[in-house]
XYZ file of C-alpha atoms in Angstrom:
774
model
C -24.607 17.592 14.988
C -27.866 16.615 13.253
C -29.290 20.142 13.596
C -26.070 21.791 12.344
C -24.857 19.495 9.576
C -22.593 22.026 7.809
C -21.060 23.126 11.114
C -20.440 19.469 12.102
C -19.006 18.583 8.695
C -16.583 21.520 8.725
C -15.445 20.671 12.256
C -14.917 16.961 11.575
C -13.338 17.555 8.148
C -10.975 20.206 9.498
C -9.968 18.163 12.533
C -9.507 14.939 10.541
C -7.303 16.587 7.898
C -5.228 18.309 10.595
C -4.928 15.075 12.573
C -4.044 13.116 9.411
C -1.198 15.530 8.617
C 0.011 15.354 12.231
C -0.169 11.542 12.190
C 1.731 11.222 8.894
C 4.400 13.612 10.135
C 4.507 11.783 13.480
C 5.109 8.446 11.719
C 7.796 10.073 9.548
C 9.512 11.679 12.559
C 9.438 8.366 14.450
C 11.027 6.628 11.465
C 13.767 9.272 11.350
C 14.450 9.170 15.096
C 14.586 5.369 15.109
C 17.111 5.235 12.247
C 19.733 2.486 12.823
C 18.082 1.385 16.081
C 17.584 -2.008 14.433
C 21.195 -2.737 15.448
C 21.443 -3.815 19.085
C 24.892 -2.147 19.403
C 23.368 1.192 18.367
C 24.736 3.058 21.405
C 28.313 1.733 21.110
C 29.093 1.787 17.365
C 30.734 4.731 15.607
C 32.402 5.730 12.350
C 35.880 7.191 12.017
C 35.676 10.682 10.523
C 38.688 12.591 9.203
C 38.976 16.384 9.453
C 41.545 18.374 7.484
C 42.193 22.081 7.579
C 42.270 23.832 4.227
C 43.059 27.435 3.434
C 39.627 28.761 4.409
C 37.915 26.078 6.480
C 38.015 22.585 7.936
C 36.673 19.737 5.792
C 35.329 16.592 7.486
C 34.794 13.373 5.515
C 34.402 9.610 6.197
C 37.294 8.311 4.053
C 40.257 7.025 5.992
C 43.447 4.975 5.482
C 43.799 1.184 5.656
C 46.704 0.899 8.166
C 44.720 2.859 10.772
C 42.732 -0.296 11.573
C 45.739 -2.306 12.774
C 47.216 0.745 14.513
C 44.074 1.346 16.605
C 43.908 -2.346 17.559
C 47.498 -2.283 18.747
C 47.641 1.050 20.555
C 44.091 1.394 21.888
C 43.000 -2.175 22.558
C 41.260 -1.183 25.827
C 39.092 1.441 24.097
C 37.725 -0.621 21.229
C 35.779 -3.869 21.304
C 35.591 -4.245 17.517
C 37.136 -2.471 14.511
C 36.393 -2.949 10.829
C 37.514 -1.441 7.562
C 34.853 -1.429 4.868
C 34.638 -0.678 1.157
C 31.221 -0.552 -0.492
C 30.747 -1.065 -4.219
C 28.577 -2.831 -6.779
C 29.421 -6.432 -7.656
C 28.078 -9.134 -9.935
C 27.167 -12.316 -8.070
C 26.708 -15.520 -10.045
C 25.494 -19.019 -9.269
C 25.514 -21.080 -12.449
C 23.573 -19.133 -15.068
C 21.928 -16.843 -12.508
C 23.605 -13.436 -12.282
C 22.612 -10.346 -10.326
C 24.226 -6.967 -9.759
C 24.005 -5.706 -6.170
C 25.759 -3.410 -3.716
C 27.925 -5.180 -1.171
C 30.920 -4.535 1.053
C 34.398 -5.826 1.596
C 34.609 -5.821 5.403
C 36.815 -7.068 8.195
C 35.755 -9.959 10.412
C 34.285 -7.739 13.162
C 31.701 -6.045 10.946
C 28.795 -8.589 11.092
C 29.008 -8.819 14.909
C 29.331 -5.032 15.196
C 26.080 -4.587 13.253
C 24.509 -7.484 15.184
C 23.145 -8.964 11.960
C 20.233 -11.322 12.624
C 21.241 -14.637 11.099
C 18.465 -16.829 9.716
C 20.854 -19.542 8.495
C 24.466 -20.347 9.275
C 26.775 -18.061 11.223
C 29.326 -15.316 10.695
C 31.794 -16.953 13.117
C 34.051 -18.008 10.213
C 33.949 -14.676 8.398
C 37.724 -14.380 8.921
C 38.119 -16.907 6.104
C 39.005 -14.796 3.007
C 36.972 -17.135 0.787
C 33.691 -16.755 2.728
C 30.624 -14.596 2.153
C 27.483 -13.798 4.131
C 24.400 -12.767 2.188
C 20.975 -11.259 2.854
C 17.753 -13.239 2.548
C 16.811 -11.400 -0.649
C 20.123 -12.355 -2.284
C 19.706 -15.951 -1.126
C 16.215 -16.026 -2.668
C 17.424 -14.518 -5.949
C 20.378 -16.874 -6.389
C 19.250 -20.121 -4.715
C 15.451 -19.959 -4.645
C 14.166 -22.187 -1.841
C 17.365 -24.265 -1.670
C 19.708 -24.039 1.336
C 22.608 -21.732 0.321
C 24.943 -22.673 3.204
C 28.315 -24.012 1.933
C 27.298 -23.258 -1.665
C 29.674 -21.267 -3.875
C 29.036 -17.812 -5.312
C 31.316 -16.310 -7.945
C 31.800 -12.563 -7.484
C 32.724 -10.427 -10.500
C 33.522 -13.524 -12.579
C 36.756 -14.087 -10.656
C 36.305 -14.611 -6.911
C 34.842 -17.891 -5.603
C 33.251 -17.439 -2.194
C 31.552 -19.954 0.094
C 28.276 -18.941 1.730
C 28.635 -19.288 5.504
C 25.521 -17.399 6.577
C 22.274 -15.732 5.560
C 21.067 -12.691 7.494
C 17.710 -10.951 7.724
C 17.356 -8.091 5.225
C 18.043 -4.785 6.914
C 15.119 -2.333 7.086
C 15.126 0.816 4.966
C 15.745 3.072 7.959
C 19.280 1.748 8.448
C 22.541 3.081 7.040
C 23.441 -0.339 5.599
C 20.055 -0.952 3.961
C 21.567 -1.111 0.453
C 24.390 -3.426 1.529
C 23.137 -6.881 0.546
C 26.223 -8.993 1.296
C 29.611 -8.885 3.036
C 32.915 -10.265 1.725
C 36.184 -10.478 3.721
C 38.252 -7.301 3.407
C 41.575 -9.084 3.152
C 40.662 -11.093 0.096
C 43.324 -10.923 -2.624
C 40.785 -9.517 -5.096
C 40.011 -6.485 -2.917
C 42.506 -3.850 -4.055
C 42.229 -1.980 -0.748
C 43.659 -4.988 1.103
C 47.017 -4.227 -0.589
C 47.185 -0.773 1.031
C 48.101 -1.867 4.572
C 51.190 0.373 4.638
C 49.767 3.362 2.745
C 49.071 6.232 5.136
C 48.439 8.731 2.338
C 45.521 7.032 0.575
C 42.150 8.028 2.032
C 39.581 5.838 0.330
C 37.871 3.228 2.470
C 35.730 3.686 5.576
C 36.179 2.443 9.119
C 33.651 1.525 11.798
C 34.357 0.810 15.449
C 32.532 -0.505 18.486
C 33.685 1.066 21.720
C 34.491 -0.974 24.808
C 31.675 -1.088 27.350
C 33.300 1.463 29.666
C 34.580 3.814 26.924
C 33.200 7.263 26.104
C 32.950 8.638 22.546
C 34.369 12.064 23.381
C 37.263 10.712 25.428
C 38.201 8.114 22.803
C 38.002 10.765 20.058
C 40.370 12.976 22.057
C 42.781 10.055 22.552
C 43.036 9.091 18.886
C 42.760 12.591 17.388
C 46.412 12.783 16.202
C 47.085 9.129 15.405
C 47.657 9.765 11.688
C 50.079 12.653 12.296
C 52.909 10.343 13.358
C 52.716 8.327 10.123
C 51.449 10.679 7.450
C 53.011 13.823 8.925
C 49.729 15.614 8.441
C 49.779 18.325 11.059
C 46.365 19.651 10.178
C 44.496 16.317 10.240
C 42.510 14.903 13.129
C 40.252 11.879 13.438
C 37.235 11.288 15.663
C 34.551 8.689 16.361
C 31.124 9.751 15.105
C 28.438 7.782 17.034
C 25.883 5.712 15.112
C 23.140 7.587 16.968
C 24.201 10.719 15.055
C 24.992 9.280 11.611
C 21.607 9.972 10.107
C 20.493 13.122 11.887
C 23.830 14.911 12.402
C 25.843 14.393 9.215
C 26.906 18.024 8.629
C 30.194 19.095 10.194
C 31.626 22.510 10.966
C 35.028 22.969 12.568
C 35.205 19.209 13.243
C 31.888 19.153 15.115
C 28.595 17.586 14.001
C 26.290 20.590 13.838
C 23.219 19.441 11.956
C 21.776 17.597 8.997
C 18.446 15.807 8.753
C 17.642 16.767 12.349
C 16.710 20.156 10.894
C 14.132 18.449 8.669
C 12.800 16.550 11.688
C 12.337 19.796 13.598
C 10.910 21.543 10.541
C 8.258 18.942 9.789
C 7.536 18.358 13.462
C 6.749 22.063 13.842
C 4.673 22.018 10.639
C 2.674 19.050 11.989
C 1.955 20.873 15.245
C 0.905 24.049 13.409
C -1.342 22.267 10.896
C -3.082 20.520 13.787
C -3.331 23.886 15.537
C -5.046 25.314 12.448
C -7.680 22.595 12.673
C -8.168 23.276 16.400
C -8.523 26.995 15.649
C -11.346 26.225 13.220
C -13.159 24.302 15.940
C -12.701 27.128 18.451
C -13.777 29.816 15.991
C -16.903 28.059 14.793
C -17.930 27.071 18.317
C -17.570 30.570 19.740
C -19.141 32.129 16.636
C -22.299 30.135 17.285
C -22.283 31.013 20.999
C -25.440 33.145 20.824
C -27.426 30.131 19.635
C -26.329 28.176 22.731
C -26.573 31.064 25.195
C -30.151 30.221 26.243
C -29.210 26.573 26.693
C -26.422 27.637 29.074
C -28.812 30.018 30.872
C -31.485 27.349 31.424
C -28.925 24.768 32.573
C -27.412 27.210 35.068
C -30.824 28.323 36.368
C -31.852 24.763 37.223
C -28.632 24.100 39.085
C -25.853 23.186 36.647
C -22.416 24.131 37.903
C -19.909 25.802 35.624
C -17.606 22.790 36.014
C -20.416 20.547 34.709
C -20.920 22.771 31.680
C -17.176 22.799 30.982
C -17.174 18.983 31.122
C -20.178 18.879 28.774
C -18.568 21.127 26.137
C -15.199 19.371 26.437
C -16.894 15.978 26.042
C -18.591 17.286 22.877
C -15.241 18.385 21.400
C -13.608 15.064 22.381
C -16.495 13.270 20.636
C -15.790 15.348 17.518
C -12.094 14.437 17.810
C -12.929 10.708 18.154
C -15.101 10.838 15.038
C -12.289 12.742 13.303
C -9.835 9.998 14.386
C -11.878 7.381 12.520
C -11.782 9.566 9.390
C -8.067 10.205 10.023
C -7.270 6.483 9.941
C -9.014 6.255 6.590
C -7.159 9.279 5.170
C -3.753 8.072 6.427
C -4.263 4.507 5.166
C -5.167 5.800 1.700
C -2.429 8.457 1.628
C 0.423 6.353 3.084
C 1.582 4.645 -0.176
C 1.862 8.000 -1.961
C 3.441 9.588 1.121
C 6.054 6.789 1.254
C 6.898 7.338 -2.382
C 7.356 11.073 -1.914
C 9.283 10.711 1.360
C 11.279 7.645 0.205
C 10.142 5.591 3.179
C 8.591 2.215 3.960
C 6.302 3.337 6.777
C 3.333 1.107 7.642
C 0.410 1.751 9.977
C 1.435 -0.020 13.217
C -2.061 -1.227 14.123
C -0.628 -4.215 16.017
C 1.449 -1.952 18.256
C -0.102 -1.215 21.663
C 1.962 1.963 21.996
C 0.548 3.247 18.705
C -3.025 2.910 19.982
C -2.121 4.465 23.313
C -0.478 7.406 21.548
C -3.316 7.742 18.993
C -5.986 7.836 21.702
C -3.901 10.161 23.871
C -3.283 12.360 20.837
C -7.049 12.419 20.083
C -7.946 13.272 23.684
C -5.332 16.033 23.698
C -6.636 17.420 20.376
C -10.246 17.335 21.619
C -9.366 19.132 24.859
C -7.217 21.760 23.101
C -9.874 22.358 20.435
C -12.708 22.533 22.951
C -11.013 24.329 25.833
C -11.642 27.918 24.747
C -15.301 27.372 23.687
C -15.956 25.430 26.910
C -14.651 28.144 29.214
C -16.196 30.896 27.080
C -19.705 29.408 26.805
C -19.843 28.337 30.446
C -19.120 31.909 31.588
C -22.490 33.322 30.344
C -24.684 34.877 33.052
C -28.138 33.181 33.112
C -30.059 36.343 34.208
C -28.902 38.370 31.207
C -29.366 35.488 28.798
C -32.924 34.658 29.865
C -34.017 38.311 30.090
C -32.885 38.750 26.473
C -30.340 41.457 27.355
C -27.332 39.240 26.565
C -25.288 40.367 23.610
C -21.864 39.074 22.696
C -20.655 42.568 21.795
C -17.919 43.727 19.478
C -15.054 42.460 21.653
C -16.397 38.901 21.483
C -15.143 38.613 17.907
C -11.584 39.715 18.772
C -10.336 36.226 19.779
C -11.802 34.816 16.564
C -10.007 37.450 14.507
C -6.733 36.755 16.307
C -7.080 33.047 15.584
C -7.799 33.687 11.878
C -4.658 35.836 11.733
C -2.655 32.973 13.309
C -4.107 30.518 10.774
C -3.194 32.560 7.742
C 0.190 33.553 9.148
C 1.132 29.858 9.348
C -0.302 29.133 5.888
C 1.487 32.073 4.232
C 4.816 31.162 5.878
C 4.427 27.638 4.448
C 3.627 28.994 0.976
C 6.641 31.342 0.979
C 8.895 28.577 2.321
C 7.766 26.163 -0.400
C 8.480 28.691 -3.170
C 11.969 29.407 -1.776
C 12.809 25.678 -1.474
C 11.869 25.054 -5.107
C 13.777 28.147 -6.242
C 16.872 26.848 -4.457
C 16.511 23.451 -6.143
C 16.091 25.079 -9.561
C 19.010 27.422 -8.906
C 21.299 24.482 -8.151
C 19.974 22.512 -11.137
C 20.871 25.432 -13.403
C 24.385 25.680 -11.959
C 27.099 25.257 -14.616
C 28.617 21.810 -14.013
C 31.800 22.302 -16.041
C 31.021 19.540 -18.553
C 28.167 18.314 -20.741
C 25.854 15.780 -19.013
C 23.550 15.061 -21.941
C 24.143 11.711 -23.640
C 26.637 10.364 -21.090
C 26.494 6.742 -19.888
C 28.576 5.142 -17.152
C 29.400 1.439 -16.876
C 31.229 0.034 -13.866
C 34.183 -2.237 -14.680
C 33.495 -4.902 -12.083
C 34.834 -8.015 -13.836
C 38.422 -8.859 -14.888
C 37.480 -9.620 -18.516
C 36.679 -6.002 -19.309
C 40.105 -4.647 -18.337
C 42.928 -4.297 -20.868
C 40.749 -3.743 -23.947
C 40.471 0.020 -23.823
C 41.714 0.933 -27.311
C 39.991 -1.984 -29.074
C 36.681 -1.394 -27.291
C 36.788 2.353 -27.903
C 37.469 1.883 -31.621
C 34.635 -0.646 -32.008
C 32.173 1.560 -30.141
C 33.019 4.568 -32.334
C 32.668 2.376 -35.458
C 29.080 1.509 -34.490
C 28.149 5.082 -35.351
C 26.325 5.439 -32.040
C 29.244 6.616 -29.909
C 31.060 9.926 -30.138
C 33.823 8.948 -27.700
C 34.672 6.731 -24.751
C 37.031 7.024 -21.787
C 37.906 5.287 -18.531
C 38.351 6.764 -15.062
C 38.381 5.861 -11.371
C 35.480 8.239 -10.598
C 32.241 8.935 -12.401
C 31.327 12.512 -13.247
C 28.926 12.406 -10.276
C 31.223 11.151 -7.515
C 34.768 11.274 -6.215
C 36.139 7.919 -5.131
C 39.693 8.762 -4.121
C 41.332 11.561 -2.149
C 45.044 11.698 -1.489
C 47.663 13.814 0.194
C 51.412 13.820 -0.312
C 51.454 16.553 -2.975
C 54.276 19.111 -3.124
C 54.749 22.196 -5.275
C 56.834 25.314 -5.430
C 55.945 27.734 -2.642
C 53.952 25.233 -0.568
C 53.903 26.103 3.179
C 55.823 23.443 5.171
C 52.937 22.569 7.511
C 50.202 22.704 4.864
C 49.152 19.187 3.771
C 45.821 19.275 1.923
C 44.214 16.348 0.154
C 43.079 16.452 -3.457
C 40.531 14.401 -5.333
C 42.781 12.052 -7.315
C 40.989 11.225 -10.547
C 42.672 8.714 -12.823
C 41.615 9.073 -16.471
C 42.524 7.900 -19.961
C 43.478 10.192 -22.856
C 39.954 10.766 -24.121
C 38.240 11.618 -20.830
C 38.143 15.378 -21.451
C 36.691 15.050 -24.944
C 34.179 12.429 -23.760
C 32.751 14.445 -20.878
C 33.195 17.795 -22.614
C 35.126 19.597 -19.895
C 36.156 23.231 -20.413
C 39.869 24.061 -20.607
C 40.846 27.496 -19.287
C 44.630 27.170 -19.599
C 47.047 24.868 -21.400
C 45.848 21.789 -23.270
C 44.144 18.423 -22.828
C 45.897 15.068 -22.476
C 47.102 13.919 -25.894
C 48.616 10.801 -27.478
C 50.882 13.178 -29.395
C 52.823 13.800 -26.171
C 54.302 10.552 -24.741
C 55.195 12.364 -21.499
C 51.470 12.925 -20.791
C 51.418 9.500 -19.097
C 52.911 11.309 -16.111
C 51.158 14.670 -16.566
C 48.522 16.372 -14.430
C 45.524 18.526 -15.291
C 44.269 20.622 -12.378
C 40.826 22.090 -11.843
C 40.389 25.736 -10.852
C 39.821 24.861 -7.182
C 43.125 22.960 -7.086
C 44.913 25.962 -8.606
C 43.381 28.192 -5.937
C 44.315 25.755 -3.159
C 47.948 25.516 -4.255
C 48.283 29.249 -4.900
C 50.002 28.648 -8.252
C 49.393 31.721 -10.418
C 50.482 30.222 -13.745
C 50.339 26.455 -13.154
C 50.778 25.239 -16.765
C 54.319 23.933 -17.145
C 54.908 23.826 -13.374
C 55.955 20.639 -11.570
C 53.744 19.107 -8.877
C 55.316 16.230 -6.950
C 53.241 13.359 -5.675
C 54.906 10.812 -3.441
C 58.222 12.374 -4.465
C 57.666 11.751 -8.202
C 57.500 14.857 -10.456
C 54.415 15.505 -12.603
C 54.105 18.310 -15.136
C 50.892 20.345 -15.205
C 49.720 20.575 -18.831
C 46.320 22.181 -18.390
C 43.667 23.709 -16.157
C 39.942 22.938 -16.490
C 36.844 24.605 -15.123
C 35.566 23.074 -11.887
C 33.382 20.035 -12.548
C 30.528 19.610 -10.069
C 31.176 15.971 -9.166
C 29.707 15.953 -5.658
C 27.087 18.209 -4.060
C 25.710 20.886 -6.429
C 25.142 23.082 -3.360
C 28.735 23.053 -2.119
C 32.110 24.325 -3.282
C 33.825 22.181 -5.947
C 36.525 19.818 -4.686
C 40.176 20.584 -5.513
C 41.025 17.876 -8.060
C 44.052 16.459 -9.857
C 43.361 14.556 -13.086
C 46.122 12.088 -13.919
C 46.978 9.270 -16.319
C 46.936 6.118 -14.174
C 45.615 3.182 -16.283
C 45.816 0.735 -13.365
C 43.390 2.808 -11.286
C 40.443 3.006 -13.647
C 37.200 1.148 -12.910
C 34.492 3.138 -14.722
C 33.771 3.537 -18.436
C 32.117 6.732 -19.635
C 30.494 6.844 -23.078
C 29.132 9.828 -24.968
C 26.291 8.852 -27.286
C 25.993 10.860 -30.489
C 23.290 13.510 -30.074
C 21.877 12.706 -33.521
C 20.983 9.140 -32.508
C 18.044 8.059 -30.366
C 19.200 6.591 -27.059
C 17.345 3.282 -27.490
C 18.900 2.730 -30.910
C 22.345 3.650 -29.553
C 22.041 1.163 -26.670
C 21.177 -1.633 -29.104
C 24.471 -0.972 -30.895
C 26.557 -0.485 -27.746
C 25.431 -3.617 -25.875
C 26.930 -6.219 -28.323
C 30.371 -4.590 -28.013
C 30.247 -4.940 -24.229
C 28.982 -8.509 -24.489
C 31.971 -9.281 -26.693
C 34.558 -8.025 -24.196
C 32.602 -8.817 -21.042
C 30.544 -11.919 -21.882
C 30.003 -13.084 -18.322
C 28.242 -9.952 -17.062
C 24.914 -8.211 -17.670
C 25.044 -4.920 -19.553
C 24.410 -2.588 -16.594
C 24.682 1.130 -17.207
C 23.595 4.395 -15.625
C 22.623 7.668 -17.221
C 24.804 10.447 -15.839
C 21.827 12.811 -16.020
C 19.788 10.525 -13.739
C 22.644 10.131 -11.263
C 23.090 13.901 -11.142
C 19.348 14.336 -10.521
C 19.655 12.117 -7.410
C 21.772 14.829 -5.796
C 18.626 16.944 -5.448
C 16.517 14.181 -3.898
C 16.585 15.444 -0.283
C 15.695 19.011 -1.184
C 13.110 17.772 -3.692
C 11.473 15.714 -0.950
C 11.448 18.727 1.386
C 9.808 20.783 -1.348
C 7.210 18.153 -2.251
C 6.238 17.505 1.360
C 6.165 21.226 2.155
C 3.901 21.785 -0.868
C 1.449 19.139 0.321
C 1.411 20.504 3.863
C 1.036 24.096 2.625
C -1.944 23.112 0.446
C -3.564 21.275 3.355
C -2.901 24.205 5.692
C -4.600 26.557 3.222
C -7.467 24.068 2.832
C -8.013 23.902 6.607
C -7.794 27.696 6.927
C -10.255 28.194 4.070
C -12.589 25.634 5.595
C -12.654 27.760 8.747
C -13.183 30.954 6.750
C -16.032 29.311 4.850
C -17.751 28.441 8.139
C -17.178 31.908 9.617
C -18.413 33.623 6.447
C -21.547 31.485 6.601
C -22.145 32.471 10.233
C -21.497 36.207 9.686
C -23.728 36.288 6.603
C -26.480 34.603 8.627
C -25.922 36.945 11.598
C -26.149 40.098 9.415
C -28.977 38.931 7.156
C -31.441 41.612 8.361
C -28.807 44.346 8.089
C -28.201 43.248 4.497
C -31.960 43.332 3.823
C -32.242 46.912 5.145
C -29.219 48.022 3.083
C -30.725 46.487 -0.069
C -34.032 48.253 0.503
C -32.114 51.539 0.866
C -30.382 50.972 -2.453
C -27.132 49.090 -1.730
C -25.822 47.152 -4.753
C -24.613 43.527 -4.746
C -21.033 44.772 -5.192
C -21.376 47.070 -2.168
C -22.716 44.255 -0.009
C -20.031 41.824 -1.240
C -17.370 44.378 -0.309
C -18.985 44.950 3.105
C -18.871 41.237 3.993
C -15.430 40.534 2.448
C -13.462 43.533 3.752
C -13.175 42.193 7.301
C -11.525 38.969 6.108
C -9.195 40.750 3.664
C -8.017 43.013 6.524
C -7.277 39.951 8.684
C -5.287 38.265 5.886
C -3.364 41.498 5.274
C -2.364 41.546 8.960
C -1.278 37.912 8.581
C 0.900 38.937 5.631
C 2.599 41.676 7.652
C 3.501 39.096 10.325
C 4.298 36.172 8.005
C 6.651 37.931 5.574
C 9.420 38.880 8.086
C 9.073 35.484 9.808
C 9.391 33.586 6.516
C 12.315 35.745 5.416
C 14.211 35.147 8.663
C 13.782 31.369 8.753
C 14.239 30.727 5.035
C 17.303 32.957 4.864
C 18.786 30.910 7.736
C 17.992 27.726 5.797
C 19.674 29.039 2.637
C 22.826 29.922 4.588
C 23.456 26.154 4.955
C 24.429 26.069 1.291
C 27.604 27.464 -0.225
C 25.806 27.838 -3.559
C 22.398 29.380 -2.971
C 19.684 31.502 -4.541
C 18.524 34.880 -3.283
C 15.158 35.774 -1.758
C 13.421 38.270 -4.042
C 10.486 40.601 -3.386
C 8.136 38.964 -5.904
C 7.959 35.793 -3.763
C 6.282 37.767 -0.979
C 4.122 39.749 -3.408
C 2.902 36.599 -5.182
C 2.209 34.851 -1.866
C 0.284 37.876 -0.577
C -1.823 38.261 -3.717
C -2.466 34.507 -3.736
C -3.595 34.503 -0.093
C -5.975 37.440 -0.655
C -7.436 35.888 -3.831
C -7.984 32.551 -2.025
C -9.671 34.430 0.844
C -11.992 36.304 -1.494
C -12.916 33.130 -3.354
C -13.660 31.392 -0.039
C -15.902 34.087 1.463
C -17.505 35.259 -1.790
C -19.954 32.358 -1.982
C -21.749 33.339 1.226
C -21.261 37.071 0.657
C -22.862 37.011 -2.800
C -25.553 34.550 -1.700
C -26.542 36.904 1.127
C -26.396 39.954 -1.168
C -28.667 38.295 -3.750
C -31.255 37.140 -1.168
C -34.748 38.644 -1.327
C -34.871 41.420 1.388
C -38.660 41.077 1.791
C -38.216 37.464 2.852
C -35.618 38.429 5.476
C -37.460 41.480 6.895
C -41.153 40.471 6.976
C -41.085 38.907 10.475
C -39.044 39.202 13.650
C-alpha cells in the first residue's frame, strides 16, 4: 500500500463508496421490509378492501360502509377477534388557550388493542366511552407540558369535550398510522359517520380487522366476499381482507389481487445496491490483475521456496479483506455524514444502529464477503503463475490476459449506462404527469378545512366579505378538495342502465360558485346558477361519468340517486383529483350544503399572496374565532402526488452518479497502468514522428470501444425494464431515441475525460528519458 499509494487510494475509495451505497440501500430496504412490524399483531391484522367491476376493469379501494362492522361481528364472530371502523381527518385540539391542529381518527373500541399501542400512561380499556380520547406522547407534551394529562379534558373542534384516558408512545415513521396522533370513539354524536349505521350505499370510512388465532386470510376473504351483495344489491362488488404485512409493499391491485407497489422499489434499489457494490469489486479485480506482472516474481520466489498455491490464495484474499476492512471504516464515515441528507431525500428517519449486535454482525459479514468477492479473481489468477517461467524472465501475460479486464469494464459501464437511462426516463415521466391538463386552474387556490361548528352556516356572508377585501376573486365550499375525493357512492340509476351494473361515483358536494372558483372547463350545458332555483337538486357530470353511464347527450337527462330524480345541467372536463398517473374518477357534482367541509378560495392573480393572506385571515377569525387560520396551497398539495416518483428519481440520480464515479475511478487506474506499461512504445512512436493527437487516440480508442460495447448491451436492457415500469401507469410518457443517444454520448465523453489525463501525460513525456536505459 505504501509503495503503490495511487493504486491503494483508488481501491479503498472505490470499495468504500460502493460499500456506502450498499449500506445506505440496505438500511433503506430494512426500513421498508420492517414497515408496521412495530405492532405486535402484525401477522393477524388486515384491512377490508372493496373491489367493484366497472365497464373496462375492476377497481379496488379501501373505503367501505359503516353497517359492515356490525354485520361481520354478528355473522362471522368465530373468524374475527377484533373489528374497527375508522375515519381519519384533521382536528383542532384545545386545552385552555393552547390549540393545535393534528390528524387523528374516530375509531371503534377495538382499534387501540388491535394496533397494540404501547401505553405510557393510563389505559385504553375504557375507550368504549364516547366521551374519551387517547393521545400520543407528542400531543400530551404540546397540550399539557410536563403535567399528567390523565382525566383532563380536551375540546375537539370547539365542540366536543373528551376526557383523556391514556397516553401512548408515538408511532415510528415506518408505520401506516404514523400521522395519526390521537383516537376518538367512532360512535360519538359529533362523528357524522356514526349516523350511517344503516347506510349500505355510502362508501366512505375504512375498516380494520384482527383475525382469530386459527383463521386464515384467504379463507376469511372467501367467506365474506359477497357480504355486501345481500344488502346493497351490488352484484359486481366483493370485499377481502388485505393483511397488514402487505399494506405498504403490495398496495396496487389488479383483478382484486395485490400485485405490487413499493415492493418494486425495494427490488429495484436492492438490485442497484448489489450492482454498485459489484462495480467497486470490479475495480479491485481489474487493478489487481493489471498489476500482476509486478507481482509475478514475488509469486515465483514464494513458490520456489515452498509456498503452496493455497497459501498464496490465502495471502491475496487476506490482502483484499484488509482493503475491505479499511474501506469499512471509511464507509461508516461516509454513511454517517450522508444519512441526514439521505433521510430527507428518501423521507425516512433511519439511524445508524451502532448499538445493535446484528448490525455489527451483518456489517462485518458484509465486509468479509466484499473482500473475498473482490479478491477472489486476483487471488486465483496470481497464484496460478508458473515459477520457472517467471524467474527465467520468459513469463508474459499475453494478449488474452486483458480479456477478463475488458469484460469487467464492459459490465461496469453497462450498469452505469442503464442507471443513467433509467434516471432520465423517470424524470421524464414525472414531468409528463406534471404537465398533464388537470381540468381546472391550480394557481392561486387555497383550501381551508371546516373543522369547527362556528364556521358553518355563514357561506354567503363570508364569501361577500372575502370578495370585498379585494384579495379574493371567488370562494366556494365542497366535501372534497381539488386534490382528493372523500366520498364514493352507488345507488345511481339512469335511462338505459344495465340491470346488474352498479358502479360507484365520486360524490362531490359543492356550492354554486365552485366551478367559477376552481376554473373548471364546461364542455356541455351550463354551470350551477342562482338564477335557476331547481339547481339545488341538479347534477353536473364529468366526462368519465358520462362515459361510464353511456349517456350520449346527458344534458337535460334525469339521473336518479336513492330513487330521487336529479337533472343533469352540465358536463365538465375531467378534473385530476387523485393520482395524476391514473384515469380520472367518474364524478357527480351536486348541490348538497349539508355535506360540505372544505372552503376553496381563489386569490386574485394581481395581488401578492402574502398581502392577500393578511386580508383573508381577519375574515376567518371573525367567523371562526376559536380556531387557528390553517390553510393549504392547492399547488403544494398537488405536488405531493409526485413525491414517490420524485424520490425514485432523486435516489436513482445519486446512485447513477456514484456508479459513474466508481467506474471512472477504475478507468483512471487502468489508464494509468496501460500508459505506464506502454511508455517505451510511446517513446519509440514519438521518435518516429507520432503526434500528441495520434498517441492520445491510440491510448483512448481501446476504452471508447469498450464503452461502445456497453452501450449496445445497455440500451436494449434499459428499454425493456423501463418500458415495463412505465406500463404501470395509465398516463405515461414515451421512450424516445434521444434518451439513448444523449446517454451514449455522455458516457463516451466521460470516458474520454477520464482516460485523457494519463493519455496526454504519456504523449507529452520526453521520449529520451523513457528510452535511454533498459
